[in-house]
Short mmCIF file of C-alpha atoms in Angstrom, two decimals:
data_model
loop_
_atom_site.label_atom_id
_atom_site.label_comp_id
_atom_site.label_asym_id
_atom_site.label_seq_id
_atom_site.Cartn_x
_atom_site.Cartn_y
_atom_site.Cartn_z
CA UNK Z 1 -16.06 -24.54 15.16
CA UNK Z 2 -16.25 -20.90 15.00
CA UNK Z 3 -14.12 -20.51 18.02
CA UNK Z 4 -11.07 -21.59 15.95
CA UNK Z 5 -11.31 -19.49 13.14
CA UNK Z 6 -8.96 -16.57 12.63
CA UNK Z 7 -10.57 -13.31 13.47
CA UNK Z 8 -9.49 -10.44 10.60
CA UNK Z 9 -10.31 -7.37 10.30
CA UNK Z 10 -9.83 -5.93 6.54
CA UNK Z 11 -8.61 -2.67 5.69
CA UNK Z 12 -9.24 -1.45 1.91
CA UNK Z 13 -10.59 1.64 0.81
CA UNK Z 14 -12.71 -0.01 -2.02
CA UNK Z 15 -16.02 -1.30 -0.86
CA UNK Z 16 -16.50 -3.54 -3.71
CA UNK Z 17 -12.88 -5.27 -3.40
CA UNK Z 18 -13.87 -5.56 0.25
CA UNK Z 19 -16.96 -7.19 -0.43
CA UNK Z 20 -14.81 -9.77 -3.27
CA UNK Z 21 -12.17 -10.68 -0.36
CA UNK Z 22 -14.89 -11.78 2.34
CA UNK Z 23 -16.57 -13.36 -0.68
CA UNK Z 24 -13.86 -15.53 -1.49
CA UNK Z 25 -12.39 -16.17 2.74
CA UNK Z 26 -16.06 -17.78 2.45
CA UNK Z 27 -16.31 -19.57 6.00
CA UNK Z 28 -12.49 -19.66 6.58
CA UNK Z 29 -12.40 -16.68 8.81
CA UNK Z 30 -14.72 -14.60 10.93
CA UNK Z 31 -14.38 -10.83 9.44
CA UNK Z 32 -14.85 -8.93 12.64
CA UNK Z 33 -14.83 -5.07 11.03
CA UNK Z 34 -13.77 -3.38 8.09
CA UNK Z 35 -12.42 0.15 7.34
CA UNK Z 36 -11.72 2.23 4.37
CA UNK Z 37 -9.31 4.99 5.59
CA UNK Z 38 -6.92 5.18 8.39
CA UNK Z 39 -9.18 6.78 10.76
CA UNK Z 40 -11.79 3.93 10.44
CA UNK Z 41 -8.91 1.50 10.65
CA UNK Z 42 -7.37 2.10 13.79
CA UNK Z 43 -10.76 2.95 15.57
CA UNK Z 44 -11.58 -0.59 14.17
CA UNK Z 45 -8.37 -2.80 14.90
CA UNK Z 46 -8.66 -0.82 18.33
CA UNK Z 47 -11.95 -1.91 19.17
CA UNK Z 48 -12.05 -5.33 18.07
CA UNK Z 49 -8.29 -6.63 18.76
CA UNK Z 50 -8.47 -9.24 15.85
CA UNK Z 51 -5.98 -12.20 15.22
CA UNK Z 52 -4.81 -10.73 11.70
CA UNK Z 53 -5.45 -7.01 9.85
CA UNK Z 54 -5.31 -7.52 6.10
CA UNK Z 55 -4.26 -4.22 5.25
CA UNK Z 56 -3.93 -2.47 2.04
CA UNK Z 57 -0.87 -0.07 1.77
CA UNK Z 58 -2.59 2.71 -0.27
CA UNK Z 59 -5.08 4.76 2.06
CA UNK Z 60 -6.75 7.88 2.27
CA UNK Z 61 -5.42 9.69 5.31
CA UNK Z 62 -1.59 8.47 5.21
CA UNK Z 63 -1.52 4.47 4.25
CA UNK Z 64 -0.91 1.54 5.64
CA UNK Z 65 2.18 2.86 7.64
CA UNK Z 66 0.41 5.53 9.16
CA UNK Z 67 -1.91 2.36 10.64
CA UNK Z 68 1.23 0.66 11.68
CA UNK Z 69 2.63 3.67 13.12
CA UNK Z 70 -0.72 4.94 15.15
CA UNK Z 71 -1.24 1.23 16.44
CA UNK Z 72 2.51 0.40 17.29
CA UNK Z 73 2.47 -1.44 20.55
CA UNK Z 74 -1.33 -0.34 20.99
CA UNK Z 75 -2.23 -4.25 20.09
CA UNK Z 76 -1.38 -7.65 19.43
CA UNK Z 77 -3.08 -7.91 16.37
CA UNK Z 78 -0.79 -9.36 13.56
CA UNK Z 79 -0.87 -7.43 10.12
CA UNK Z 80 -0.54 -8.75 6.82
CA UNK Z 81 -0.25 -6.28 3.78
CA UNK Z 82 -2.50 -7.41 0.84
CA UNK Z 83 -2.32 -4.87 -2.29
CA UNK Z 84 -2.12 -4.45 -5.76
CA UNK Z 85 1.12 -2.81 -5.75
CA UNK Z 86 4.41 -4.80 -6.11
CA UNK Z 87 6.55 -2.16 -6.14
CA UNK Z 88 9.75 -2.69 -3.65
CA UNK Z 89 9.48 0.39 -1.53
CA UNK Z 90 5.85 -0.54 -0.41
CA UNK Z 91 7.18 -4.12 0.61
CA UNK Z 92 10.28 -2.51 2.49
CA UNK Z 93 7.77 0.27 3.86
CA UNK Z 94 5.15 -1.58 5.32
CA UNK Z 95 7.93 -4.48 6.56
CA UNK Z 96 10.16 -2.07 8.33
CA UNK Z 97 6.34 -0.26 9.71
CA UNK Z 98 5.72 -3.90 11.22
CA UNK Z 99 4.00 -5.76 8.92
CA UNK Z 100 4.47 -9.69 9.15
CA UNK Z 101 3.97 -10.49 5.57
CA UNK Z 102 3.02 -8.91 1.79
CA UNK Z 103 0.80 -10.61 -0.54
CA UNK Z 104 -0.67 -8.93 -3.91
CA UNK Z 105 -4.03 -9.00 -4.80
CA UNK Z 106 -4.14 -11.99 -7.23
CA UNK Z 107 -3.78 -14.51 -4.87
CA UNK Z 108 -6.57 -16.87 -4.60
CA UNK Z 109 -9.28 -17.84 -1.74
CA UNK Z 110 -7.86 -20.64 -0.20
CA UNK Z 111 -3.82 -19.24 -0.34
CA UNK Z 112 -5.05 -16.16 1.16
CA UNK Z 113 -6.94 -18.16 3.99
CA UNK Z 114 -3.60 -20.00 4.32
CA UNK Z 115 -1.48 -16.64 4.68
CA UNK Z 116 -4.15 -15.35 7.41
CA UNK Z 117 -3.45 -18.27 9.58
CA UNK Z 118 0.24 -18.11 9.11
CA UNK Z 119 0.58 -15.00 10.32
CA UNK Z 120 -1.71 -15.40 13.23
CA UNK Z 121 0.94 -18.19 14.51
CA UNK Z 122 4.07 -15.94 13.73
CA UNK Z 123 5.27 -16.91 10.51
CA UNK Z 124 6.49 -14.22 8.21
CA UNK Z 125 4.32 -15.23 4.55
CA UNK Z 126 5.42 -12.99 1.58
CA UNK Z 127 4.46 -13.67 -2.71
CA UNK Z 128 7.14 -15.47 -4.05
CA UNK Z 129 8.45 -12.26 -5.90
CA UNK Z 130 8.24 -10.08 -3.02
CA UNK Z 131 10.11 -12.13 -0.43
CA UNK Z 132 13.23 -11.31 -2.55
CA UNK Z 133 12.87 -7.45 -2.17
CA UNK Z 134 12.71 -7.75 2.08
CA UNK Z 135 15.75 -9.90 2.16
CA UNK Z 136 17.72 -7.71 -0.64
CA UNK Z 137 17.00 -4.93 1.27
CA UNK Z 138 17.51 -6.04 4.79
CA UNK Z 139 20.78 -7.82 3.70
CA UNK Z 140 21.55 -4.15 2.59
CA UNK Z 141 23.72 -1.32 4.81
CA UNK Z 142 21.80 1.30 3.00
CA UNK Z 143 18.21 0.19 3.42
CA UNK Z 144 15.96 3.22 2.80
CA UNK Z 145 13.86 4.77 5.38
CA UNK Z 146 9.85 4.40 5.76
CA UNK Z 147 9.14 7.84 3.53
CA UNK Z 148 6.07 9.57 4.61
CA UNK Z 149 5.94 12.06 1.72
CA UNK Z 150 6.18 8.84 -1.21
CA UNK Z 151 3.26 7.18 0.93
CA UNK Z 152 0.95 9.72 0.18
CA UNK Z 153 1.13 9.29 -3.27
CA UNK Z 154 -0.74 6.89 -4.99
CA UNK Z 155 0.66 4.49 -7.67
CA UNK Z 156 -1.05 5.91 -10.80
CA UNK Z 157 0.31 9.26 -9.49
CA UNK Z 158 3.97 7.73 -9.32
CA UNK Z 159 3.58 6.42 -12.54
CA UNK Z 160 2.83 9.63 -13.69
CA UNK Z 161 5.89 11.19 -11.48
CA UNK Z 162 8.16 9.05 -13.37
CA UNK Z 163 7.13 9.80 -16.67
CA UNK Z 164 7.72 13.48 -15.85
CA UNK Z 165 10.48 13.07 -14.45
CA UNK Z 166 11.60 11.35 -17.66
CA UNK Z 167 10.95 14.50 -19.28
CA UNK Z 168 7.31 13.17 -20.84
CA UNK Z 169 4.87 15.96 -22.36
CA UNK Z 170 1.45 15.67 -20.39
CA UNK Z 171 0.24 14.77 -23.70
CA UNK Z 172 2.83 11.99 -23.94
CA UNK Z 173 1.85 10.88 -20.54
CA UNK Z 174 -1.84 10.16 -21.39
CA UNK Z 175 -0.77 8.40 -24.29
CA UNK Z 176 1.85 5.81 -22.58
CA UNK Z 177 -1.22 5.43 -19.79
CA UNK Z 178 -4.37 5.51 -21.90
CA UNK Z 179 -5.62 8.40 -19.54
CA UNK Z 180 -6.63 11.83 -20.62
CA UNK Z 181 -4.26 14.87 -20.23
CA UNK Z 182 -7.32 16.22 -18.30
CA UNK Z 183 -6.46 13.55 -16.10
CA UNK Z 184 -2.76 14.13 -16.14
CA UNK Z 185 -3.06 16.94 -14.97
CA UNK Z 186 -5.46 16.41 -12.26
CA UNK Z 187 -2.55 13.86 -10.90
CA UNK Z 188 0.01 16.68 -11.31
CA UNK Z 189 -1.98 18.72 -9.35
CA UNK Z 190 -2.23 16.67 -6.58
CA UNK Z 191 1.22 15.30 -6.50
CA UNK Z 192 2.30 19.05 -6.23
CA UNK Z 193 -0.31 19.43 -3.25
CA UNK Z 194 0.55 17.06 -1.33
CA UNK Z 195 3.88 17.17 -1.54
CA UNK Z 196 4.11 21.28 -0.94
CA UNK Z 197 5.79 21.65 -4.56
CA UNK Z 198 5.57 24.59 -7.51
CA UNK Z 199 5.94 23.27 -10.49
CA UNK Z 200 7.01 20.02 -12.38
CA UNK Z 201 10.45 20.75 -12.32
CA UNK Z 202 10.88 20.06 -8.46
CA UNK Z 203 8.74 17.25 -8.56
CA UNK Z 204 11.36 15.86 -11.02
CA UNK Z 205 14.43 16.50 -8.56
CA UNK Z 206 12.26 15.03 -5.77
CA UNK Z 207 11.17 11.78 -7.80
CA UNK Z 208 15.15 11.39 -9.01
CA UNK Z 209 16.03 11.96 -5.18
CA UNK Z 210 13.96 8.62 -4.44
CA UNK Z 211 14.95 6.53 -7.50
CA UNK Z 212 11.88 6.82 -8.79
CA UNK Z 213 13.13 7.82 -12.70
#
């Protein structure tokens, strides 16, 4: 029996979501390895050549797409993105990086199961939502590029890139996220970081450069 399950490895830097997801595959899959950064990840998928990756698109040491990128032709492991985010340019990202489908986190047990096993036989499985993003933007002439820089950042740090670039006060910020300006600023901090940036004005023109206002 155990021969015919799907062998996964899952990718997610939170131990306890990690832990949830295997909890709910119950005996539907065999989890062969798990990582929590990209390092781990491709060290992992490397070693144990799974069926299907379930791979979360926001990861310390460059995302998902860095994965996709390292492991390009490397194996024949299928991937299938499975995050919280529904935001369009992490569909089109992770699609365009080689991804065969993108499910969010709320989808049960058994659908998830499902998904696995569709994508170990080839089909292309996407949440109902997101399926329309990857064919609006493949049916496009201008479809945007996989952006390294925007993958670094992480979506509570876009959220508070848009605000700013909206023209919010930090205190007006926290407010409209029920987060501290402490906080706020901590984001700020590392936005600018890791993007090589002064001050909040260029982070600004770079967010309205991506659409992200």
């Amino acid at each position: 029996m155990s021969e015919t399950l799907k062998r996964v490895v899952l990718v997610d830097d939170h131990q306890m979501f990690r832990t949830g997801v295997k909890a709910e595959l119950g005996g539907g899959v065999e989890i062969v390895g798990e990582a929590g950064d990209v390092d781990e990840a491709v060290a992992v998928i490397r070693g144990t050549q799974p069926d299907v990756v379930l791979l979360d698109v926001h990861l310390p040491g460059g995302g998902g797409i860095e994965v996709l990128r390292r492991l390009h032709g490397a194996v024949s492991s299928k991937f299938l993105a499975l995050s919280v985010s529904d935001a369009a340019e992490d569909v089109i990202g992770v699609v365009r990086g080689g991804a065969r489908g993108y499910v969010t986190k709320t989808i049960s047990g058994p659908e998830l199961t499902d998904a696995i096993g569709r994508v170990a036989d080839g089909d292309a499985v996407f949440s109902p939502r997101l399926a329309g993003f990857v064919l609006d933007a493949f049916a496009a002439t201008d479809v945007p590029a996989v952006d390294p820089e925007l993958d670094q950042i992480t979506q509570r740090e876009r959220d508070v890139l848009r605000l700013i670039a909206r023209g919010y006060a930090y205190k007006e910020i926290a407010k409209e996220l029920f987060i501290s300006v402490k906080t706020v600023e901590t984001h700020v901090s590392s936005v600018l970081r890791k993007l090589q940036l002064s001050n909040r004005h260029e982070l600004s023109r770079w967010a309205a450069a991506r659409r992200l206002v």
